[in-house]
Amino acid sequence: MSSLELFETTEPERRQRLGPAAMVLRGFALPYVSDLILAIDGIVALSPFRHMVTPGGFAMSVALTNCGALGWTTDRRGYRYTSVDPDTGMPWPAMPATFSRLANEAAAAADFERFEPDACLVNQYAPGSRLSLHQDKNERDYRAPIVSVSLGVRATFLFGGPARTDPTIKVPLHHGDVVVWGGADRLRYHGVMPLKDEPHALLGSRRINLTFRKAG
Ligand code: MD3
Ligand code: FE
């Protein structure tokens, strides 16, 4: 058997389509991982992870922070983007160059050219943390895609339709996987199942998700 045939029969599909404009890029972020983890440590030193409160009055089980010109926040008054971290009173940490480059290259690999995110939401999941079904609707322009980077413990992502009651499919997201969503898939409901306690070699019992957006 030639090495080419061997490669073709053992290599799992790297690009997996979830919808007309939604694509999983398996392992796309792996070459960036050490830079990403260093950059996350730098962000968290300036704007620590915190459990924000939803308009309904519940603390989120996911802890979050942001980098870039705009950051996503929630409190009793609602969801919005701000240029200042409400906990520190300082601007959100700058978007590291390695973040912008990864987001731009992943978007291009999924056929979205010239993606220039101005916001990166950094979500940290501990065992049991989950994200209930929701739409991402706080951005100004739905034409730009969203790029999501998974690090650490594997999660089960739920991908639904345009209505909350539409059926969902389960998509496992592993360390290094990148998902790009845009166009017709931009407003689909989605969520993350409660994280299992299956420690990861680099990040321990945590999952970190970077979500790049053009918010302003
Ligand atoms: C599908 N975060 O922060 S990003 C979020 O893994 C969020 O932390 C998830 O959903 C996480 O809002 C997944 C993936 C994502 C983001 C936006 C989407 C999927 C999407 C918009 C439309 C459809
Ligand atoms: Fe979301």
Coordinates of N, CA and C and ligand atoms in Angstrom, one line a residue:
M1 N 0.9 -1.2 0.0 CA 0.0 0.0 0.0 C 0.9 1.2 0.0
S2 N 0.6 2.2 -0.8 CA 1.4 3.5 -0.9 C 1.1 4.3 0.4
S3 N 2.1 5.2 0.7 CA 1.9 6.0 1.8 C 0.7 7.0 1.6
L4 N 0.4 7.3 0.4 CA -0.8 8.2 0.1 C -2.1 7.4 0.4
E5 N -2.2 6.2 0.0 CA -3.4 5.4 0.4 C -3.5 5.2 1.9
L6 N -2.4 5.0 2.5 CA -2.4 4.8 4.0 C -2.9 6.1 4.6
F7 N -2.4 7.2 4.2 CA -2.8 8.5 4.7 C -4.3 8.7 4.5
E8 N -4.8 8.4 3.3 CA -6.2 8.6 3.0 C -7.1 7.7 3.8
T9 N -6.7 6.5 4.2 CA -7.6 5.6 4.9 C -7.5 5.8 6.4
T10 N -6.4 6.5 6.9 CA -6.4 6.7 8.3 C -6.6 8.1 8.8
E11 N -6.4 9.1 7.9 CA -6.6 10.5 8.3 C -8.1 10.8 8.4
P12 N -8.6 11.2 9.6 CA -10.0 11.6 9.7 C -10.3 12.9 8.9
E13 N -11.5 13.1 8.5 CA -11.8 14.3 7.7 C -11.5 15.6 8.5
R14 N -10.8 16.5 7.9 CA -10.3 17.7 8.7 C -11.4 18.8 8.6
R15 N -12.1 18.9 7.4 CA -13.1 19.9 7.3 C -14.5 19.2 7.3
Q16 N -15.3 19.6 8.2 CA -16.6 18.9 8.4 C -17.7 19.9 8.4
R17 N -18.6 19.8 7.4 CA -19.6 20.8 7.2 C -20.8 20.6 8.1
L18 N -21.2 21.6 8.8 CA -22.4 21.5 9.7 C -23.6 22.1 9.1
G19 N -23.5 23.0 8.1 CA -24.6 23.7 7.5 C -24.1 24.4 6.3
P20 N -24.9 25.1 5.6 CA -24.5 25.8 4.3 C -23.3 26.7 4.6
A21 N -23.2 27.3 5.8 CA -22.1 28.3 6.0 C -21.5 28.0 7.4
A22 N -21.4 26.7 7.8 CA -20.9 26.4 9.1 C -19.9 25.2 8.9
M23 N -18.7 25.3 9.4 CA -17.6 24.3 9.1 C -16.8 24.1 10.3
V24 N -16.5 22.8 10.7 CA -15.6 22.4 11.7 C -14.2 22.2 11.0
L25 N -13.2 22.8 11.5 CA -11.8 22.6 11.0 C -11.1 21.9 12.1
R26 N -11.0 20.5 12.0 CA -10.5 19.7 13.1 C -9.0 20.0 13.2
G27 N -8.6 20.3 14.5 CA -7.2 20.5 14.8 C -6.5 21.7 14.2
F28 N -7.3 22.6 13.6 CA -6.7 23.8 12.9 C -5.9 24.7 13.9
A29 N -6.2 24.7 15.2 CA -5.5 25.6 16.1 C -4.3 24.9 16.7
L30 N -4.1 23.6 16.5 CA -3.0 22.9 17.2 C -1.6 23.6 17.1
P31 N -1.2 24.1 15.9 CA 0.1 24.8 15.8 C 0.1 26.0 16.6
Y32 N -1.0 26.6 17.0 CA -1.0 27.9 17.7 C -1.1 27.7 19.3
V33 N -1.3 26.4 19.7 CA -1.7 26.2 21.1 C -0.8 26.8 22.1
S34 N 0.5 26.7 22.0 CA 1.4 27.2 23.1 C 1.3 28.7 23.1
D35 N 1.3 29.4 21.9 CA 1.1 30.8 21.9 C -0.2 31.3 22.5
L36 N -1.3 30.5 22.2 CA -2.6 30.9 22.7 C -2.6 30.8 24.2
I37 N -2.1 29.8 24.8 CA -2.1 29.6 26.2 C -1.4 30.7 26.9
L38 N -0.2 31.1 26.4 CA 0.6 32.2 27.0 C -0.2 33.5 26.9
A39 N -0.9 33.7 25.7 CA -1.6 34.9 25.5 C -2.8 35.0 26.5
I40 N -3.5 33.8 26.7 CA -4.6 33.8 27.6 C -4.2 34.1 29.0
D41 N -3.0 33.6 29.4 CA -2.5 34.0 30.8 C -2.3 35.5 30.9
G42 N -1.8 36.1 29.8 CA -1.6 37.6 29.8 C -2.9 38.3 30.0
I43 N -3.9 37.9 29.2 CA -5.3 38.5 29.3 C -5.9 38.4 30.7
V44 N -5.8 37.2 31.2 CA -6.4 36.9 32.5 C -5.7 37.6 33.7
A45 N -4.4 37.9 33.5 CA -3.7 38.7 34.5 C -4.2 40.2 34.6
L46 N -4.8 40.7 33.5 CA -5.3 42.0 33.4 C -6.8 42.1 33.7
S47 N -7.6 41.1 33.1 CA -9.0 41.0 33.2 C -9.3 39.6 33.6
P48 N -9.4 39.3 34.9 CA -9.6 37.9 35.4 C -10.9 37.3 34.9
F49 N -10.9 36.0 34.9 CA -12.2 35.2 34.6 C -13.2 35.6 35.8
R50 N -14.4 35.7 35.4 CA -15.5 36.0 36.4 C -16.8 35.4 36.0
H51 N -17.7 35.1 37.0 CA -19.0 34.5 36.7 C -20.0 35.7 36.6
M52 N -20.4 36.0 35.4 CA -21.3 37.2 35.2 C -22.8 36.7 35.5
V53 N -23.6 37.7 35.8 CA -25.0 37.5 36.1 C -25.9 37.8 34.9
T54 N -26.8 36.9 34.6 CA -27.7 37.1 33.5 C -28.8 38.0 33.9
P55 N -29.6 38.6 32.9 CA -30.7 39.5 33.2 C -31.7 38.8 34.1
G56 N -31.8 37.4 34.0 CA -32.7 36.7 34.9 C -32.2 36.6 36.4
G57 N -31.0 37.0 36.6 CA -30.5 37.0 38.0 C -29.7 35.8 38.4
F58 N -29.3 34.9 37.4 CA -28.5 33.8 37.7 C -27.1 34.0 37.3
A59 N -26.1 33.5 38.2 CA -24.7 33.5 37.8 C -24.5 32.5 36.8
M60 N -23.7 32.8 35.7 CA -23.4 31.8 34.7 C -22.4 30.8 35.3
S61 N -22.6 29.5 34.9 CA -21.7 28.5 35.3 C -20.3 28.6 34.6
V62 N -20.4 29.2 33.4 CA -19.1 29.5 32.6 C -18.6 30.8 33.1
A63 N -17.2 30.8 33.4 CA -16.5 32.0 33.7 C -16.0 32.7 32.5
L64 N -16.0 34.0 32.4 CA -15.5 34.6 31.1 C -14.7 35.9 31.3
T65 N -13.9 36.2 30.3 CA -13.3 37.5 30.2 C -13.2 37.8 28.7
N66 N -12.6 38.9 28.3 CA -12.6 39.3 26.9 C -11.3 39.9 26.6
C67 N -10.9 40.0 25.3 CA -9.9 40.9 24.8 C -10.4 41.5 23.5
G68 N -9.7 42.6 23.1 CA -10.1 43.3 21.9 C -10.8 44.6 22.2
A69 N -11.1 45.4 21.2 CA -11.7 46.7 21.4 C -13.1 46.6 22.2
L70 N -13.8 45.5 21.9 CA -15.1 45.4 22.6 C -15.1 44.0 23.3
G71 N -15.9 44.0 24.4 CA -16.0 42.8 25.2 C -17.5 42.5 25.5
W72 N -17.9 41.2 25.4 CA -19.3 40.9 25.7 C -19.5 40.8 27.2
T73 N -20.5 41.4 27.7 CA -20.9 41.4 29.2 C -22.3 41.2 29.4
T74 N -22.7 40.7 30.6 CA -24.1 40.6 31.0 C -24.2 41.0 32.5
D75 N -25.3 41.6 32.8 CA -25.6 41.9 34.2 C -27.2 41.9 34.3
R76 N -27.7 42.4 35.4 CA -29.2 42.4 35.5 C -29.8 43.3 34.5
R77 N -29.1 44.2 33.9 CA -29.7 45.2 32.9 C -29.7 44.6 31.5
G78 N -29.0 43.5 31.2 CA -29.0 42.9 29.9 C -27.7 42.5 29.4
Y79 N -27.7 42.0 28.1 CA -26.4 41.6 27.4 C -26.0 42.8 26.5
R80 N -24.7 43.0 26.5 CA -24.2 44.1 25.6 C -22.7 44.0 25.4
Y81 N -22.1 44.7 24.5 CA -20.7 44.9 24.3 C -20.3 46.2 24.9
T82 N -19.1 46.2 25.6 CA -18.5 47.4 26.2 C -17.1 47.5 25.8
S83 N -16.5 48.7 25.9 CA -15.1 48.9 25.6 C -14.3 48.8 26.9
V84 N -15.0 48.9 28.0 CA -14.3 48.9 29.3 C -14.8 47.6 30.1
D85 N -13.8 47.0 30.8 CA -14.1 45.9 31.7 C -14.9 46.4 32.9
P86 N -16.1 46.0 33.1 CA -16.9 46.6 34.3 C -16.2 46.3 35.6
D87 N -15.4 45.2 35.7 CA -14.8 44.9 37.0 C -13.6 45.7 37.3
T88 N -12.8 46.1 36.3 CA -11.5 46.8 36.5 C -11.7 48.3 36.2
G89 N -12.7 48.7 35.4 CA -12.8 50.0 34.9 C -11.7 50.4 33.9
M90 N -11.0 49.4 33.4 CA -10.0 49.6 32.4 C -10.5 49.0 31.0
P91 N -9.9 49.5 29.9 CA -10.3 48.8 28.6 C -9.9 47.4 28.7
W92 N -10.6 46.6 27.9 CA -10.3 45.1 27.8 C -8.9 45.0 27.3
P93 N -8.1 43.9 27.7 CA -6.8 43.7 27.1 C -6.8 43.7 25.6
A94 N -5.7 44.1 25.0 CA -5.7 44.2 23.5 C -5.8 42.7 23.0
M95 N -6.2 42.7 21.8 CA -6.3 41.3 21.1 C -4.8 41.0 20.7
P96 N -4.3 39.8 21.2 CA -3.0 39.4 20.8 C -2.9 39.1 19.3
A97 N -1.7 39.4 18.7 CA -1.6 39.2 17.3 C -1.8 37.8 16.9
T98 N -1.4 36.8 17.7 CA -1.6 35.4 17.4 C -3.1 35.1 17.3
F99 N -3.9 35.7 18.2 CA -5.4 35.5 18.1 C -5.9 36.0 16.8
S100 N -5.6 37.3 16.4 CA -6.2 37.8 15.2 C -5.8 37.0 14.0
R101 N -4.5 36.5 14.0 CA -4.0 35.7 12.8 C -4.7 34.4 12.7
L102 N -4.9 33.7 13.8 CA -5.6 32.4 13.8 C -7.1 32.6 13.3
A103 N -7.8 33.6 13.9 CA -9.2 33.9 13.5 C -9.3 34.2 12.0
N104 N -8.4 35.0 11.5 CA -8.4 35.4 10.1 C -8.1 34.2 9.2
E105 N -7.1 33.4 9.6 CA -6.8 32.2 8.7 C -7.8 31.1 8.8
A106 N -8.5 30.9 9.9 CA -9.6 30.0 10.0 C -10.8 30.4 9.2
A107 N -11.1 31.7 9.3 CA -12.2 32.2 8.5 C -11.9 32.0 7.0
A108 N -10.7 32.3 6.6 CA -10.4 32.1 5.1 C -10.5 30.6 4.7
A109 N -10.0 29.7 5.6 CA -10.1 28.3 5.3 C -11.6 27.8 5.2
A110 N -12.5 28.6 5.7 CA -13.9 28.3 5.6 C -14.6 29.2 4.6
D111 N -13.8 29.8 3.8 CA -14.3 30.7 2.7 C -14.8 32.0 3.1
F112 N -14.5 32.5 4.3 CA -14.8 33.9 4.7 C -13.6 34.7 4.6
E113 N -13.4 35.5 3.5 CA -12.2 36.3 3.4 C -12.3 37.6 4.2
R114 N -11.1 38.1 4.6 CA -11.0 39.4 5.3 C -11.8 39.5 6.6
F115 N -11.7 38.5 7.4 CA -12.4 38.6 8.7 C -11.5 39.3 9.7
E116 N -11.9 40.5 10.2 CA -11.1 41.3 11.2 C -11.9 41.4 12.4
P117 N -11.8 40.5 13.4 CA -12.6 40.6 14.6 C -12.2 41.7 15.5
D118 N -13.1 42.4 16.2 CA -12.8 43.4 17.1 C -13.2 43.0 18.6
A119 N -13.6 41.7 18.7 CA -14.0 41.2 20.0 C -13.6 39.7 20.1
C120 N -13.0 39.3 21.2 CA -12.8 37.9 21.5 C -13.3 37.6 22.9
L121 N -14.3 36.8 23.0 CA -14.9 36.4 24.3 C -14.1 35.1 24.7
V122 N -13.6 35.1 25.9 CA -12.8 33.9 26.4 C -13.7 33.2 27.5
N123 N -14.2 32.0 27.2 CA -15.1 31.3 28.1 C -14.2 30.2 28.8
Q124 N -14.4 30.1 30.1 CA -13.7 29.0 30.8 C -14.8 28.1 31.5
Y125 N -14.7 26.8 31.1 CA -15.6 25.8 31.6 C -14.9 24.9 32.7
A126 N -15.5 24.7 33.8 CA -15.0 23.7 34.8 C -16.0 22.5 34.7
P127 N -15.7 21.4 35.3 CA -16.6 20.3 35.3 C -18.0 20.7 35.7
G128 N -19.0 20.4 34.9 CA -20.4 20.7 35.2 C -20.8 22.0 34.5
S129 N -19.9 22.9 34.1 CA -20.3 24.1 33.4 C -21.0 23.8 32.1
R130 N -22.0 24.6 31.8 CA -22.7 24.4 30.6 C -23.2 25.8 30.0
L131 N -23.6 25.7 28.8 CA -24.2 27.0 28.2 C -25.5 26.5 27.5
S132 N -26.6 27.1 28.0 CA -27.9 26.7 27.5 C -28.2 27.2 26.1
L133 N -29.1 26.7 25.4 CA -29.4 27.1 24.0 C -29.7 28.6 23.9
H134 N -29.0 29.2 23.0 CA -29.1 30.6 22.8 C -28.7 31.0 21.4
Q135 N -29.0 32.2 21.0 CA -28.5 32.8 19.7 C -27.5 33.9 20.1
D136 N -26.6 34.2 19.2 CA -25.7 35.3 19.4 C -26.2 36.5 18.6
K137 N -26.8 37.4 19.3 CA -27.6 38.5 18.6 C -27.2 39.9 19.0
N138 N -26.1 40.0 19.8 CA -25.7 41.3 20.3 C -24.7 42.0 19.3
E139 N -24.4 41.4 18.2 CA -23.4 42.0 17.3 C -24.2 42.9 16.3
R140 N -23.5 43.9 15.8 CA -24.2 44.9 14.9 C -24.5 44.4 13.6
D141 N -23.6 43.6 13.0 CA -23.7 43.2 11.6 C -23.6 41.6 11.5
Y142 N -24.6 41.0 11.1 CA -24.6 39.5 11.1 C -23.9 39.0 9.8
R143 N -23.4 39.9 9.0 CA -22.7 39.3 7.7 C -21.4 38.8 8.1
A144 N -20.7 39.3 9.1 CA -19.4 38.7 9.5 C -19.6 37.4 10.2
P145 N -18.6 36.4 9.9 CA -18.8 35.1 10.6 C -18.3 35.2 12.1
I146 N -18.5 34.1 12.8 CA -18.0 33.9 14.1 C -17.0 32.8 14.1
V147 N -15.9 32.9 14.7 CA -14.9 31.9 14.7 C -14.7 31.4 16.2
S148 N -14.8 30.1 16.4 CA -14.7 29.5 17.8 C -13.6 28.5 17.9
V149 N -12.7 28.7 18.9 CA -11.6 27.9 19.1 C -11.7 27.1 20.4
S150 N -11.6 25.8 20.4 CA -11.7 25.0 21.6 C -10.4 24.5 22.1
L151 N -10.2 24.6 23.4 CA -8.9 24.2 24.0 C -9.2 23.4 25.3
G152 N -8.4 22.4 25.5 CA -8.6 21.6 26.8 C -9.6 20.5 26.7
V153 N -10.4 20.3 27.7 CA -11.3 19.2 27.8 C -12.3 19.2 26.7
R154 N -12.6 18.0 26.1 CA -13.6 17.9 25.0 C -15.0 18.3 25.5
A155 N -15.7 18.9 24.7 CA -17.1 19.3 25.0 C -18.0 18.8 23.9
T156 N -19.3 18.6 24.3 CA -20.3 18.3 23.3 C -21.1 19.6 23.0
F157 N -21.0 20.0 21.8 CA -21.6 21.2 21.3 C -23.0 20.8 20.7
L158 N -24.0 21.6 21.0 CA -25.4 21.4 20.5 C -25.6 22.4 19.4
F159 N -26.0 22.0 18.3 CA -26.3 22.9 17.1 C -27.7 22.7 16.7
G160 N -28.5 23.7 16.8 CA -29.9 23.7 16.5 C -30.2 24.4 15.2
G161 N -31.5 24.9 15.2 CA -32.0 25.7 14.0 C -32.3 27.1 14.4
P162 N -33.1 27.8 13.5 CA -33.4 29.1 13.8 C -34.5 29.4 14.9
A163 N -35.1 28.3 15.3 CA -36.1 28.4 16.5 C -35.6 27.5 17.6
R164 N -35.8 28.0 18.8 CA -35.3 27.3 20.0 C -35.8 25.9 20.1
T165 N -37.0 25.6 19.5 CA -37.5 24.2 19.6 C -37.1 23.3 18.5
D166 N -36.3 23.9 17.5 CA -35.8 23.0 16.4 C -34.9 21.9 17.0
P167 N -34.9 20.7 16.3 CA -34.0 19.7 16.8 C -32.5 20.1 16.8
T168 N -31.7 19.5 17.7 CA -30.3 19.8 17.7 C -29.5 18.6 17.3
I169 N -28.3 18.8 16.8 CA -27.3 17.8 16.6 C -26.2 18.0 17.6
K170 N -25.6 16.9 18.0 CA -24.4 16.9 18.9 C -23.1 16.9 18.2
V171 N -22.2 17.8 18.4 CA -20.9 17.8 17.7 C -19.8 17.8 18.8
P172 N -19.0 16.8 18.8 CA -17.9 16.8 19.8 C -16.8 17.8 19.4
L173 N -16.4 18.6 20.3 CA -15.3 19.6 20.0 C -14.1 19.3 20.9
H174 N -13.0 19.0 20.2 CA -11.8 18.6 20.9 C -10.8 19.8 20.9
H175 N -9.8 19.6 21.8 CA -8.6 20.5 21.9 C -8.1 20.8 20.5
G176 N -8.1 22.1 20.1 CA -7.5 22.5 18.8 C -8.5 22.6 17.7
D177 N -9.7 22.1 17.9 CA -10.8 22.3 16.9 C -11.2 23.7 16.7
V178 N -11.5 24.1 15.5 CA -12.0 25.5 15.2 C -13.3 25.3 14.5
V179 N -14.3 26.2 14.8 CA -15.6 26.2 14.1 C -15.8 27.6 13.5
V180 N -16.3 27.6 12.3 CA -16.6 28.9 11.7 C -18.0 28.9 11.3
W181 N -18.8 29.9 11.7 CA -20.2 30.0 11.5 C -20.5 31.4 10.8
G182 N -21.3 31.3 9.8 CA -21.7 32.6 9.2 C -23.0 32.5 8.3
G183 N -23.2 33.5 7.5 CA -24.3 33.4 6.5 C -25.6 32.9 7.1
A184 N -26.1 31.9 6.4 CA -27.4 31.3 6.7 C -27.4 30.6 8.1
D185 N -26.2 30.3 8.6 CA -26.2 29.6 9.9 C -25.9 30.5 11.1
R186 N -25.8 31.8 10.8 CA -25.3 32.7 11.8 C -26.2 32.8 13.1
L187 N -27.6 32.7 12.8 CA -28.5 32.9 13.9 C -29.1 31.6 14.4
R188 N -28.4 30.5 14.2 CA -28.9 29.2 14.7 C -28.7 29.1 16.2
Y189 N -29.7 28.5 16.9 CA -29.5 28.2 18.3 C -28.4 27.2 18.5
H190 N -27.6 27.5 19.6 CA -26.5 26.6 20.0 C -26.3 26.6 21.5
G191 N -25.6 25.6 22.0 CA -25.2 25.5 23.4 C -24.2 24.5 23.6
V192 N -23.8 24.3 24.9 CA -22.7 23.4 25.2 C -23.2 22.5 26.4
M193 N -23.2 21.2 26.3 CA -23.6 20.3 27.3 C -22.7 20.4 28.6
P194 N -23.1 20.0 29.8 CA -22.3 20.1 31.0 C -20.9 19.4 30.7
L195 N -19.9 20.1 31.1 CA -18.5 19.6 30.9 C -18.3 18.4 31.8
K196 N -17.7 17.3 31.2 CA -17.3 16.1 32.0 C -15.9 16.4 32.7
D197 N -15.6 15.7 33.8 CA -14.4 15.8 34.4 C -13.4 14.8 33.9
E198 N -12.8 15.1 32.7 CA -11.9 14.2 32.0 C -10.6 15.1 31.8
P199 N -9.7 15.2 32.8 CA -8.6 16.1 32.7 C -7.8 16.1 31.4
H200 N -7.4 17.2 30.9 CA -6.6 17.4 29.7 C -5.1 17.6 30.1
A201 N -4.2 17.0 29.3 CA -2.8 17.1 29.6 C -2.3 18.5 29.8
L202 N -2.7 19.5 29.0 CA -2.2 20.8 29.1 C -3.0 21.7 30.0
L203 N -4.4 21.6 30.0 CA -5.2 22.5 30.7 C -5.9 21.9 32.0
G204 N -5.6 20.7 32.3 CA -6.3 20.1 33.5 C -7.8 19.9 33.2
S205 N -8.6 20.1 34.2 CA -10.0 19.8 34.1 C -10.8 20.9 33.5
R206 N -10.2 21.8 32.8 CA -10.8 23.0 32.2 C -11.0 22.9 30.7
R207 N -12.0 23.6 30.2 CA -12.1 23.8 28.7 C -12.1 25.3 28.6
I208 N -11.3 25.8 27.6 CA -11.4 27.2 27.3 C -11.8 27.4 25.8
N209 N -12.8 28.3 25.6 CA -13.3 28.5 24.2 C -13.0 30.0 23.9
L210 N -12.4 30.2 22.8 CA -12.2 31.6 22.3 C -13.3 31.8 21.2
T211 N -14.1 32.9 21.3 CA -15.1 33.2 20.3 C -14.8 34.6 19.7
F212 N -14.4 34.6 18.4 CA -14.0 35.8 17.8 C -15.2 36.4 17.0
R213 N -15.5 37.6 17.2 CA -16.6 38.3 16.5 C -16.3 39.7 16.0
K214 N -17.0 40.1 15.0 CA -17.0 41.5 14.6 C -18.3 42.0 15.3
A215 N -18.1 42.7 16.4 CA -19.2 43.1 17.2 C -19.7 44.6 16.9
G216 N -18.7 45.5 16.6 CA -19.1 46.9 16.5 C -19.3 47.3 15.0
Ligands
MD3_1 C1 -23.5 28.8 16.1 N1 -19.8 29.8 23.1 O1 -20.0 32.3 23.9 S1 -18.9 29.1 20.4 C2 -21.0 31.9 23.2 O2 -18.1 26.7 23.3 C3 -20.9 30.5 22.7 O3 -18.1 28.4 24.6 C4 -19.7 28.4 22.8 O4 -21.8 30.0 22.1 C5 -18.5 27.8 23.6 O5 -21.9 32.6 22.8 C6 -19.6 28.0 21.4 C7 -19.7 28.6 19.0 C8 -20.7 29.4 18.3 C9 -20.7 30.8 18.4 C10 -21.7 31.4 17.7 C11 -22.6 30.8 16.9 C12 -21.6 28.8 17.6 C13 -22.6 29.4 16.8 C14 -23.6 31.5 16.1 C15 -24.4 30.8 15.3 C16 -24.4 29.4 15.3
FE2 FE -23.1 31.6 21.4

